[in-house]
Short mmCIF file of C-alpha atoms (C1' of nucleotides) in Angstrom, two decimals:
data_model
loop_
_atom_site.label_atom_id
_atom_site.label_comp_id
_atom_site.label_asym_id
_atom_site.label_seq_id
_atom_site.Cartn_x
_atom_site.Cartn_y
_atom_site.Cartn_z
CA UNK A 1 -26.45 8.08 33.53
CA UNK A 2 -24.73 6.74 30.44
CA UNK A 3 -21.14 5.82 29.71
CA UNK A 4 -21.05 8.55 27.10
CA UNK A 5 -21.51 11.32 29.67
CA UNK A 6 -18.01 10.85 31.00
CA UNK A 7 -16.43 9.61 27.78
CA UNK A 8 -13.14 11.34 27.06
CA UNK A 9 -13.42 10.90 23.31
CA UNK A 10 -17.04 12.04 23.20
CA UNK A 11 -16.10 15.12 21.16
CA UNK A 12 -13.49 13.60 18.87
CA UNK A 13 -15.11 10.32 17.83
CA UNK A 14 -17.93 10.04 15.32
CA UNK A 15 -20.27 10.35 18.30
CA UNK A 16 -19.71 14.10 18.19
CA UNK A 17 -22.25 14.22 15.36
CA UNK A 18 -25.05 13.31 17.76
CA UNK A 19 -27.33 15.26 20.08
CA UNK A 20 -27.63 14.32 23.74
CA UNK A 21 -30.78 12.26 23.09
CA UNK A 22 -29.31 10.50 20.08
CA UNK A 23 -26.20 9.75 22.06
CA UNK A 24 -28.21 8.17 24.78
CA UNK A 25 -29.87 5.93 22.18
CA UNK A 26 -26.45 4.95 20.85
CA UNK A 27 -25.29 4.34 24.38
CA UNK A 28 -28.13 1.85 24.72
CA UNK A 29 -26.77 -0.40 21.99
CA UNK A 30 -23.09 -0.14 22.94
CA UNK A 31 -20.96 -1.59 25.66
CA UNK A 32 -17.43 -1.14 26.95
CA UNK A 33 -14.74 -3.72 26.66
CA UNK A 34 -11.16 -3.83 27.88
CA UNK A 35 -8.36 -5.52 25.96
CA UNK A 36 -4.91 -6.59 27.00
CA UNK A 37 -1.86 -6.34 24.77
CA UNK A 38 -2.04 -9.11 22.20
CA UNK A 39 -5.77 -9.64 22.62
CA UNK A 40 -7.79 -9.55 19.39
CA UNK A 41 -11.20 -8.07 18.78
CA UNK A 42 -11.77 -9.31 15.21
CA UNK A 43 -10.18 -11.77 12.82
CA UNK A 44 -9.57 -11.50 9.10
CA UNK A 45 -12.16 -13.45 7.16
CA UNK A 46 -14.62 -13.77 10.03
CA UNK A 47 -18.15 -12.49 9.77
CA UNK A 48 -18.25 -8.79 10.54
CA UNK A 49 -20.21 -8.98 13.78
CA UNK A 50 -19.07 -5.86 15.53
CA UNK A 51 -17.71 -2.36 15.16
CA UNK A 52 -16.20 -0.13 17.81
CA UNK A 53 -14.76 3.19 18.85
CA UNK A 54 -11.36 3.25 20.47
CA UNK A 55 -11.51 4.99 23.82
CA UNK A 56 -8.01 4.37 25.01
CA UNK A 57 -4.91 2.50 23.87
CA UNK A 58 -3.37 1.58 20.54
CA UNK A 59 -4.47 -1.28 18.28
CA UNK A 60 -3.13 -2.71 15.05
CA UNK A 61 -4.99 -3.81 11.93
CA UNK A 62 -3.21 -6.63 10.13
CA UNK A 63 -3.48 -9.17 7.34
CA UNK A 64 -1.33 -12.16 6.62
CA UNK A 65 -0.46 -14.84 4.11
CA UNK A 66 -1.16 -18.53 4.68
CA UNK A 67 2.49 -19.21 5.40
CA UNK A 68 2.55 -16.78 8.30
CA UNK A 69 3.91 -13.56 6.87
CA UNK A 70 2.14 -10.59 8.39
CA UNK A 71 1.57 -7.02 7.30
CA UNK A 72 0.24 -4.35 9.64
CA UNK A 73 -2.10 -2.26 7.49
CA UNK A 74 -3.23 0.28 10.02
CA UNK A 75 -2.76 1.54 13.55
CA UNK A 76 -5.64 3.01 15.48
CA UNK A 77 -5.64 5.44 18.38
CA UNK A 78 -8.23 6.88 20.79
CA UNK A 79 -11.33 8.24 19.01
CA UNK A 80 -10.68 6.14 15.89
CA UNK A 81 -13.37 3.86 14.56
CA UNK A 82 -12.76 0.16 13.89
CA UNK A 83 -14.60 -2.58 12.11
CA UNK A 84 -16.48 -2.92 8.87
CA UNK A 85 -20.00 -1.50 8.89
CA UNK A 86 -22.25 -2.38 5.94
CA UNK A 87 -20.15 -5.37 4.99
CA UNK A 88 -20.33 -9.08 5.60
CA UNK A 89 -16.76 -9.91 6.59
CA UNK A 90 -13.83 -8.37 8.42
CA UNK A 91 -10.87 -8.04 6.14
CA UNK A 92 -8.27 -7.55 8.88
CA UNK A 93 -7.32 -8.75 12.30
CA UNK A 94 -7.73 -6.13 15.01
CA UNK A 95 -5.38 -6.64 17.95
CA UNK A 96 -4.51 -4.52 20.96
CA UNK A 97 -0.88 -3.41 21.19
CA UNK A 98 -1.31 -1.81 24.61
CA UNK A 99 -3.98 -2.10 27.25
CA UNK A 100 -7.02 -0.72 25.51
CA UNK A 101 -10.61 0.23 26.09
CA UNK A 102 -13.15 0.18 23.28
CA UNK A 103 -16.83 0.93 22.97
CA UNK A 104 -18.36 -1.87 20.91
CA UNK A 105 -21.61 -2.24 18.99
CA UNK A 106 -23.10 -5.19 17.23
CA UNK A 107 -22.69 -4.42 13.56
CA UNK A 108 -26.36 -4.90 12.74
CA UNK A 109 -27.39 -2.53 15.54
CA UNK A 110 -24.83 0.01 14.43
CA UNK A 111 -25.80 -0.26 10.75
CA UNK A 112 -29.44 0.30 11.59
CA UNK A 113 -28.65 3.22 13.85
CA UNK A 114 -26.28 4.83 11.36
CA UNK A 115 -28.78 4.52 8.53
CA UNK A 116 -31.18 6.65 10.55
CA UNK A 117 -28.59 9.24 11.53
CA UNK A 118 -27.07 10.87 8.46
CA UNK A 119 -24.88 13.15 10.55
CA UNK A 120 -23.20 10.10 12.03
CA UNK A 121 -22.68 8.59 8.60
CA UNK A 122 -21.27 11.88 7.43
CA UNK A 123 -18.66 11.84 10.20
CA UNK A 124 -17.86 8.24 9.43
CA UNK A 125 -17.49 9.08 5.75
CA UNK A 126 -15.06 11.89 6.50
CA UNK A 127 -13.04 9.63 8.74
CA UNK A 128 -12.98 6.85 6.16
CA UNK A 129 -11.90 9.24 3.41
CA UNK A 130 -9.01 10.52 5.55
CA UNK A 131 -8.00 7.01 6.46
CA UNK A 132 -7.99 6.02 2.80
CA UNK A 133 -5.74 8.98 1.99
CA UNK A 134 -3.38 8.08 4.80
CA UNK A 135 -3.33 4.42 3.78
CA UNK A 136 -2.54 5.26 0.18
CA UNK A 137 0.32 7.49 1.24
CA UNK A 138 1.72 4.59 3.24
CA UNK A 139 1.77 2.49 0.06
CA UNK A 140 4.47 4.77 -1.30
CA UNK A 141 6.61 3.82 1.66
CA UNK A 142 5.96 0.09 1.23
CA UNK A 143 6.49 0.05 -2.51
CA UNK A 144 9.22 2.55 -3.12
CA UNK A 145 11.25 3.39 -0.04
CA UNK A 146 14.37 1.63 1.22
CA UNK A 147 14.97 0.47 4.77
CA UNK A 148 16.54 3.71 6.00
CA UNK A 149 13.75 5.84 4.54
CA UNK A 150 11.15 3.50 5.99
CA UNK A 151 12.55 3.75 9.51
CA UNK A 152 12.97 7.52 9.35
CA UNK A 153 9.41 7.99 8.07
CA UNK A 154 8.07 5.66 10.72
CA UNK A 155 9.84 7.38 13.60
CA UNK A 156 8.63 10.77 12.42
CA UNK A 157 5.05 9.51 12.27
CA UNK A 158 5.35 8.05 15.76
CA UNK A 159 6.78 11.33 17.02
CA UNK A 160 3.83 13.24 15.57
CA UNK A 161 1.33 10.83 17.08
CA UNK A 162 2.84 10.10 20.44
CA UNK A 163 5.77 12.42 21.05
CA UNK A 164 6.23 14.98 23.80
CA UNK A 165 8.78 17.72 23.31
CA UNK A 166 11.36 18.72 25.89
CA UNK A 167 14.26 21.09 25.27
CA UNK A 168 14.50 20.46 21.57
CA UNK A 169 14.12 16.70 21.64
CA UNK A 170 10.98 14.58 21.12
CA UNK A 171 10.40 11.46 23.19
CA UNK A 172 7.89 8.64 23.07
CA UNK A 173 7.38 5.00 23.92
CA UNK A 174 6.87 2.78 20.90
CA UNK A 175 3.71 0.68 21.20
CA UNK A 176 5.48 -1.85 18.92
CA UNK A 177 8.01 -4.60 19.37
CA UNK A 178 10.83 -4.72 16.81
CA UNK A 179 9.00 -7.50 14.98
CA UNK A 180 5.87 -5.36 14.80
CA UNK A 181 7.83 -2.41 13.45
CA UNK A 182 9.00 -4.81 10.76
CA UNK A 183 5.39 -5.83 10.10
CA UNK A 184 4.42 -2.18 9.63
CA UNK A 185 7.30 -1.42 7.28
CA UNK A 186 7.57 -4.64 5.33
CA UNK A 187 11.04 -5.47 6.73
CA UNK A 188 12.56 -8.24 8.80
CA UNK A 189 13.25 -7.74 12.48
CA UNK A 190 16.99 -7.81 11.82
CA UNK A 191 16.83 -5.03 9.25
CA UNK A 192 14.75 -2.92 11.64
CA UNK A 193 17.23 -3.50 14.42
CA UNK A 194 20.23 -2.61 12.27
CA UNK A 195 18.64 0.59 10.98
CA UNK A 196 17.63 1.71 14.46
CA UNK A 197 21.05 0.95 15.86
CA UNK A 198 22.60 2.90 13.04
CA UNK A 199 20.44 5.95 13.69
CA UNK A 200 21.53 5.80 17.29
CA UNK A 201 25.23 5.43 16.42
CA UNK A 202 24.96 8.42 14.13
CA UNK A 203 23.43 10.53 16.90
CA UNK A 204 20.04 11.03 15.26
CA UNK A 205 18.09 9.27 17.98
CA UNK A 206 18.67 7.95 21.48
CA UNK A 207 17.25 4.72 22.90
CA UNK A 208 16.80 5.09 26.68
CA UNK A 209 15.15 1.65 26.81
CA UNK A 210 13.90 -0.98 24.39
CA UNK A 211 10.60 0.69 23.67
CA UNK A 212 11.63 4.29 24.35
CA UNK A 213 12.88 6.60 21.61
CA UNK A 214 14.19 10.15 21.77
CA UNK A 215 14.60 12.08 18.56
CA UNK A 216 17.71 14.22 18.86
CA UNK A 217 17.90 15.51 15.29
CA UNK A 218 14.50 15.76 13.66
CA UNK A 219 15.91 17.48 10.59
CA UNK A 220 18.25 14.60 9.92
CA UNK A 221 15.35 12.15 10.17
CA UNK A 222 13.37 14.24 7.72
CA UNK A 223 16.29 14.27 5.32
CA UNK A 224 16.50 10.50 5.56
CA UNK A 225 12.73 9.99 5.15
CA UNK A 226 12.88 10.58 1.38
CA UNK B 1 -33.00 15.78 -21.54
CA UNK B 2 -30.01 15.22 -19.27
CA UNK B 3 -26.75 13.38 -19.72
CA UNK B 4 -27.79 11.02 -16.94
CA UNK B 5 -30.74 9.66 -18.93
CA UNK B 6 -28.46 7.77 -21.25
CA UNK B 7 -25.61 7.19 -18.82
CA UNK B 8 -24.38 3.61 -18.92
CA UNK B 9 -23.17 3.68 -15.32
CA UNK B 10 -26.34 5.30 -14.03
CA UNK B 11 -27.21 2.21 -12.00
CA UNK B 12 -23.75 1.24 -10.77
CA UNK B 13 -22.29 4.58 -9.70
CA UNK B 14 -23.24 6.41 -6.53
CA UNK B 15 -25.91 8.15 -8.64
CA UNK B 16 -28.05 5.04 -8.25
CA UNK B 17 -29.00 6.35 -4.81
CA UNK B 18 -30.96 9.20 -6.36
CA UNK B 19 -34.49 9.61 -7.65
CA UNK B 20 -35.12 10.95 -11.15
CA UNK B 21 -35.65 14.50 -9.86
CA UNK B 22 -32.59 14.41 -7.64
CA UNK B 23 -30.56 13.06 -10.52
CA UNK B 24 -31.64 15.91 -12.71
CA UNK B 25 -30.45 18.34 -10.02
CA UNK B 26 -27.10 16.55 -9.88
CA UNK B 27 -26.94 16.62 -13.66
CA UNK B 28 -27.26 20.38 -13.44
CA UNK B 29 -24.00 20.77 -11.53
CA UNK B 30 -21.98 18.18 -13.46
CA UNK B 31 -20.36 18.11 -16.86
CA UNK B 32 -18.70 15.54 -19.04
CA UNK B 33 -15.06 15.50 -19.87
CA UNK B 34 -12.93 13.31 -22.09
CA UNK B 35 -9.35 12.38 -21.29
CA UNK B 36 -6.61 10.93 -23.44
CA UNK B 37 -4.09 8.39 -22.17
CA UNK B 38 -1.56 10.20 -20.01
CA UNK B 39 -3.80 13.17 -19.38
CA UNK B 40 -4.27 14.10 -15.71
CA UNK B 41 -7.39 15.29 -13.95
CA UNK B 42 -5.88 16.13 -10.55
CA UNK B 43 -2.45 16.54 -9.04
CA UNK B 44 -1.11 15.47 -5.66
CA UNK B 45 -0.96 18.42 -3.29
CA UNK B 46 -3.22 20.66 -5.34
CA UNK B 47 -6.40 22.12 -3.91
CA UNK B 48 -9.21 19.62 -4.16
CA UNK B 49 -11.34 21.48 -6.68
CA UNK B 50 -13.22 18.67 -8.31
CA UNK B 51 -14.59 15.18 -7.92
CA UNK B 52 -15.89 12.86 -10.62
CA UNK B 53 -17.50 9.62 -11.63
CA UNK B 54 -15.72 7.45 -14.16
CA UNK B 55 -18.01 6.70 -17.09
CA UNK B 56 -15.59 4.90 -19.31
CA UNK B 57 -11.90 4.00 -19.37
CA UNK B 58 -9.27 3.21 -16.77
CA UNK B 59 -7.39 5.76 -14.63
CA UNK B 60 -4.57 5.48 -12.14
CA UNK B 61 -4.15 7.15 -8.76
CA UNK B 62 -0.50 7.75 -7.91
CA UNK B 63 1.86 9.42 -5.48
CA UNK B 64 5.55 10.02 -5.79
CA UNK B 65 8.71 11.05 -3.99
CA UNK B 66 10.60 14.24 -4.77
CA UNK B 67 13.30 12.32 -6.60
CA UNK B 68 10.82 10.88 -9.08
CA UNK B 69 9.94 7.45 -7.74
CA UNK B 70 6.28 6.71 -8.30
CA UNK B 71 3.78 4.41 -6.67
CA UNK B 72 0.38 3.69 -8.19
CA UNK B 73 -1.98 3.52 -5.20
CA UNK B 74 -5.22 2.77 -6.98
CA UNK B 75 -6.79 1.98 -10.32
CA UNK B 76 -10.29 3.12 -11.13
CA UNK B 77 -12.79 1.71 -13.61
CA UNK B 78 -16.21 2.74 -14.94
CA UNK B 79 -18.70 3.65 -12.19
CA UNK B 80 -15.92 4.34 -9.67
CA UNK B 81 -15.76 7.67 -7.88
CA UNK B 82 -12.64 9.83 -7.87
CA UNK B 83 -11.46 12.86 -5.97
CA UNK B 84 -11.53 14.00 -2.38
CA UNK B 85 -14.87 15.36 -1.21
CA UNK B 86 -14.92 17.19 2.15
CA UNK B 87 -11.19 17.80 2.07
CA UNK B 88 -8.94 20.66 1.10
CA UNK B 89 -6.28 18.94 -0.99
CA UNK B 90 -5.91 16.05 -3.39
CA UNK B 91 -3.48 13.52 -2.06
CA UNK B 92 -2.89 11.73 -5.35
CA UNK B 93 -2.44 12.35 -9.03
CA UNK B 94 -5.29 11.06 -11.17
CA UNK B 95 -4.24 10.19 -14.71
CA UNK B 96 -5.99 8.42 -17.57
CA UNK B 97 -4.39 5.18 -18.72
CA UNK B 98 -6.76 4.72 -21.65
CA UNK B 99 -9.13 7.08 -23.39
CA UNK B 100 -11.60 7.95 -20.69
CA UNK B 101 -14.83 9.79 -20.07
CA UNK B 102 -15.65 11.22 -16.67
CA UNK B 103 -18.55 13.16 -15.20
CA UNK B 104 -17.05 15.97 -13.14
CA UNK B 105 -18.41 18.20 -10.41
CA UNK B 106 -16.87 21.15 -8.65
CA UNK B 107 -16.05 19.87 -5.20
CA UNK B 108 -17.94 22.61 -3.41
CA UNK B 109 -21.07 21.94 -5.47
CA UNK B 110 -20.77 18.24 -4.86
CA UNK B 111 -20.15 18.65 -1.12
CA UNK B 112 -23.22 20.83 -0.78
CA UNK B 113 -25.35 18.46 -2.82
CA UNK B 114 -24.13 15.38 -0.94
CA UNK B 115 -24.75 16.98 2.44
CA UNK B 116 -28.40 17.32 1.48
CA UNK B 117 -28.74 13.79 0.11
CA UNK B 118 -27.93 11.21 2.78
CA UNK B 119 -28.63 8.32 0.42
CA UNK B 120 -25.85 9.56 -1.84
CA UNK B 121 -23.47 9.90 1.08
CA UNK B 122 -24.42 6.41 2.16
CA UNK B 123 -23.46 4.99 -1.24
CA UNK B 124 -20.24 6.95 -1.17
CA UNK B 125 -19.50 5.65 2.32
CA UNK B 126 -20.00 2.05 1.23
CA UNK B 127 -17.76 2.57 -1.76
CA UNK B 128 -15.07 4.23 0.33
CA UNK B 129 -15.16 1.44 2.92
CA UNK B 130 -14.73 -1.20 0.19
CA UNK B 131 -11.95 0.76 -1.39
CA UNK B 132 -10.18 1.03 1.96
CA UNK B 133 -10.46 -2.74 2.43
CA UNK B 134 -9.09 -3.37 -1.04
CA UNK B 135 -6.26 -0.90 -0.53
CA UNK B 136 -5.26 -2.49 2.76
CA UNK B 137 -5.18 -5.93 1.19
CA UNK B 138 -2.86 -4.56 -1.47
CA UNK B 139 -0.46 -3.45 1.28
CA UNK B 140 0.21 -7.11 2.06
CA UNK B 141 1.41 -7.52 -1.49
CA UNK B 142 3.64 -4.45 -1.34
CA UNK B 143 5.13 -5.23 2.04
CA UNK B 144 5.42 -8.97 2.12
CA UNK B 145 5.29 -10.60 -1.31
CA UNK B 146 8.21 -11.33 -3.63
CA UNK B 147 8.36 -10.46 -7.32
CA UNK B 148 6.82 -13.72 -8.57
CA UNK B 149 3.94 -13.53 -6.09
CA UNK B 150 3.38 -9.88 -6.99
CA UNK B 151 3.10 -10.59 -10.71
CA UNK B 152 0.85 -13.60 -10.23
CA UNK B 153 -1.46 -11.67 -7.91
CA UNK B 154 -1.53 -8.74 -10.31
CA UNK B 155 -2.38 -10.84 -13.36
CA UNK B 156 -5.17 -12.61 -11.49
CA UNK B 157 -6.65 -9.29 -10.45
CA UNK B 158 -6.48 -8.00 -14.02
CA UNK B 159 -8.12 -11.18 -15.24
CA UNK B 160 -10.98 -10.73 -12.79
CA UNK B 161 -11.44 -7.10 -13.77
CA UNK B 162 -10.92 -7.19 -17.49
CA UNK B 163 -10.72 -10.79 -18.64
CA UNK B 164 -12.96 -12.61 -21.08
CA UNK B 165 -12.98 -16.39 -21.06
CA UNK B 166 -12.69 -18.55 -24.14
CA UNK B 167 -12.18 -22.33 -24.12
CA UNK B 168 -10.51 -22.49 -20.77
CA UNK B 169 -8.22 -19.49 -21.14
CA UNK B 170 -8.72 -15.90 -19.98
CA UNK B 171 -7.59 -13.00 -22.14
CA UNK B 172 -7.31 -9.26 -21.64
CA UNK B 173 -5.40 -6.19 -22.71
CA UNK B 174 -3.35 -4.62 -19.96
CA UNK B 175 -4.12 -0.91 -19.57
CA UNK B 176 -0.55 -0.56 -18.22
CA UNK B 177 2.91 -0.27 -19.71
CA UNK B 178 5.60 -2.42 -18.11
CA UNK B 179 6.83 0.61 -16.19
CA UNK B 180 3.33 1.19 -14.83
CA UNK B 181 3.02 -2.43 -13.77
CA UNK B 182 6.23 -1.84 -11.85
CA UNK B 183 4.70 1.29 -10.30
CA UNK B 184 1.69 -0.73 -9.13
CA UNK B 185 3.79 -3.54 -7.65
CA UNK B 186 6.73 -1.65 -6.25
CA UNK B 187 9.21 -3.24 -8.68
CA UNK B 188 11.53 -2.03 -11.44
CA UNK B 189 10.56 -2.41 -15.05
CA UNK B 190 13.30 -4.99 -15.54
CA UNK B 191 12.05 -7.21 -12.74
CA UNK B 192 8.52 -7.02 -14.15
CA UNK B 193 9.78 -7.93 -17.58
CA UNK B 194 11.80 -10.89 -16.32
CA UNK B 195 8.94 -12.28 -14.27
CA UNK B 196 6.46 -11.96 -17.14
CA UNK B 197 8.86 -13.57 -19.56
CA UNK B 198 9.40 -16.39 -17.11
CA UNK B 199 5.66 -17.03 -16.74
CA UNK B 200 5.46 -17.23 -20.50
CA UNK B 201 8.43 -19.59 -20.81
CA UNK B 202 6.88 -21.84 -18.20
CA UNK B 203 3.60 -21.97 -20.12
CA UNK B 204 1.48 -20.22 -17.51
CA UNK B 205 0.56 -17.29 -19.74
CA UNK B 206 0.84 -16.31 -23.37
CA UNK B 207 1.67 -12.84 -24.68
CA UNK B 208 0.03 -12.32 -28.08
CA UNK B 209 1.22 -8.71 -28.12
CA UNK B 210 2.89 -6.25 -25.76
CA UNK B 211 -0.26 -5.30 -23.92
CA UNK B 212 -2.22 -8.53 -24.45
CA UNK B 213 -2.15 -11.37 -21.94
CA UNK B 214 -3.74 -14.81 -22.07
CA UNK B 215 -3.85 -16.88 -18.92
CA UNK B 216 -3.33 -20.51 -19.87
CA UNK B 217 -3.05 -22.00 -16.39
CA UNK B 218 -5.00 -20.06 -13.81
CA UNK B 219 -4.35 -22.63 -11.10
CA UNK B 220 -0.61 -22.24 -11.49
CA UNK B 221 -0.96 -18.46 -11.18
CA UNK B 222 -3.00 -18.92 -8.02
CA UNK B 223 -0.35 -21.23 -6.59
CA UNK B 224 2.29 -18.63 -7.32
CA UNK B 225 0.25 -15.73 -5.88
CA UNK B 226 1.04 -16.72 -2.28
"C1'" DC C 1 21.56 -16.84 40.03
"C1'" DG C 2 20.03 -18.41 36.00
"C1'" DC C 3 16.51 -18.62 32.57
"C1'" DC C 4 13.70 -16.63 28.97
"C1'" DG C 5 12.15 -13.67 25.50
"C1'" DA C 6 13.42 -9.79 22.96
"C1'" DC C 7 16.87 -7.67 20.72
"C1'" DT C 8 21.47 -7.15 18.43
"C1'" DT C 9 25.25 -8.45 15.63
"C1'" DG C 10 27.88 -11.00 12.12
"C1'" DA C 11 28.55 -13.58 7.94
"C1'" DA C 12 26.73 -15.74 3.99
"C1'" DG C 13 23.24 -16.03 0.63
"C1'" DA C 14 19.47 -14.63 -2.33
"C1'" DA C 15 16.57 -11.47 -4.50
"C1'" DT C 16 16.13 -7.29 -6.67
"C1'" DT C 17 18.12 -3.23 -8.59
"C1'" DT C 18 21.28 -0.89 -11.46
"C1'" DC C 19 23.79 -0.22 -15.48
"C1'" DA C 20 24.37 -1.27 -20.14
"C1'" DA C 21 23.21 -3.24 -24.47
"C1'" DG C 22 20.28 -5.27 -27.62
"C1'" DG C 23 15.61 -6.28 -29.65
"C1'" DT C 24 10.90 -5.24 -31.49
"C1'" DG C 25 7.16 -2.85 -33.40
"C1'" DT C 26 5.04 1.29 -35.10
"C1'" DG C 27 4.64 5.37 -37.48
"C1'" DT C 28 6.73 8.88 -40.45
"C1'" DG C 29 9.08 10.83 -44.13
"C1'" DG C 30 11.78 10.08 -48.07
"C1'" DC D 1 7.35 0.75 -49.95
"C1'" DC D 2 11.47 1.02 -47.44
"C1'" DA D 3 14.39 3.00 -43.96
"C1'" DC D 4 14.86 5.16 -39.95
"C1'" DA D 5 13.77 6.98 -35.49
"C1'" DC D 6 11.73 6.38 -31.30
"C1'" DA D 7 9.50 4.40 -27.54
"C1'" DC D 8 9.01 0.34 -25.19
"C1'" DC D 9 10.51 -3.90 -23.88
"C1'" DT D 10 13.93 -7.68 -23.04
"C1'" DT D 11 18.23 -9.59 -21.68
"C1'" DG D 12 22.77 -9.94 -19.41
"C1'" DA D 13 26.17 -9.00 -15.88
"C1'" DA D 14 27.56 -6.62 -11.86
"C1'" DA D 15 26.37 -4.34 -7.73
"C1'" DT D 16 23.59 -3.64 -3.82
"C1'" DT D 17 20.21 -4.27 -0.52
"C1'" DC D 18 17.83 -7.05 2.26
"C1'" DT D 19 17.04 -11.54 4.11
"C1'" DT D 20 18.42 -15.75 6.20
"C1'" DC D 21 20.85 -18.35 9.34
"C1'" DA D 22 23.42 -18.50 13.43
"C1'" DA D 23 25.37 -16.84 17.48
"C1'" DG D 24 25.58 -13.63 21.02
"C1'" DT D 25 23.84 -10.02 24.42
"C1'" DC D 26 20.75 -7.67 27.39
"C1'" DG D 27 17.28 -6.96 30.93
"C1'" DG D 28 13.71 -8.49 33.75
"C1'" DC D 29 11.76 -12.06 36.73
"C1'" DG D 30 11.11 -16.37 39.10
#
DNA sequence: CGCCGACTTGAAGAATTTCAAGGTGTGTGG
DNA sequence: CCACACACCTTGAAATTCTTCAAGTCGGCG
């Protein structure tokens, strides 16, 4: 009996490339770990000692300057892969935003296993290529969009990832604090707050609680997203 | 006699994963193409019909908004790989900045070939992972650095990529116009110009001609890079 | 009830953009 | 060979956006 047998992301994660026997071999070198919000799994600049699959929860990838400015460079969800295989150092911090469960492997074990399983590497390549595309599209937001466009784009992305629809509106709970939204968008917390408040005042969104968002007028958000 | 036999990037590009026979098979599905500055090889949103290796020259990857704002999301040099294998659409424009030579493959041919050559996919995976790391680090610059830090970081990167050292100074020719530097850094052309002029006035760099840069005080640039 | 952290709001300040000229260098045609 | 046009770059001044600094407010929890 292996963890993988009951794994909910078994068919979405890169593991889906493997046969039952191969999976059981992979299971042998992996182990589960739970993370609490704020807990980190890797640190920027550290040796790349492990890689992992996200089973449940949301985590952020971030980098920072010496003087404490931070930029969130990626957000990962269940079935996403984290860590840097085939490389000596981690180039980002990986930190849980919510309670999270991950399936971790020592990097050397994973590298060896992957090198012998081309189908797994193929899945990982596809994932990495998509992630690179998504990351590059985000650069347009960071470099060229203003605060309103940034917030609108961000809320639409969150809605697509996390939203549930009910009678024409889309609702979700943000896995981010206001400061973290700022760290994703390259804005200060105050600018984020003002833009969100403004969207609410103008009837585009509703804010049932601090972390909850309801999109009332998706079209308007799209118009504002640039 | 194949193109590959005399190819100068033969041992740096992903082709280095292949044996002589495999290389000759790859050679059979590829062809050379020359590009002039400003000429594009792919367009954002178009079907992904080809992929390529850069043999010579410098090319930019860019995305834009509908209203004409542009963001350069990557710069590629000899031996780099371009295009989107295993995906339906290109998510960036690819445009030559200098005269360039590339070795192009139809995407479907390349996908089929790669799927049968795990060592090639492995190289491509490593390259893509490094590129993703580099791209994410650049996001810190776009989201959190000010104009001076952006220019200093940019000039240091150019120096590392293109610079030649001579009695304590590093010189190179920028493959970018001022506008394009702005498109890389998320700044206007005027801000770029002012920052560059300021670095010159303060004796950190010299500008022998419009495109030429000499770094006189690397340490000062590093201090300003944040 | 009151404290604390997270968030909001306001006012002032700074950085960057925008708008508008003014240079500079290169190539072309007279 | 000079003059001119054109593209690219620089510079200045005003406008705008975003940040910074400084109070408030809100909601949960001891």
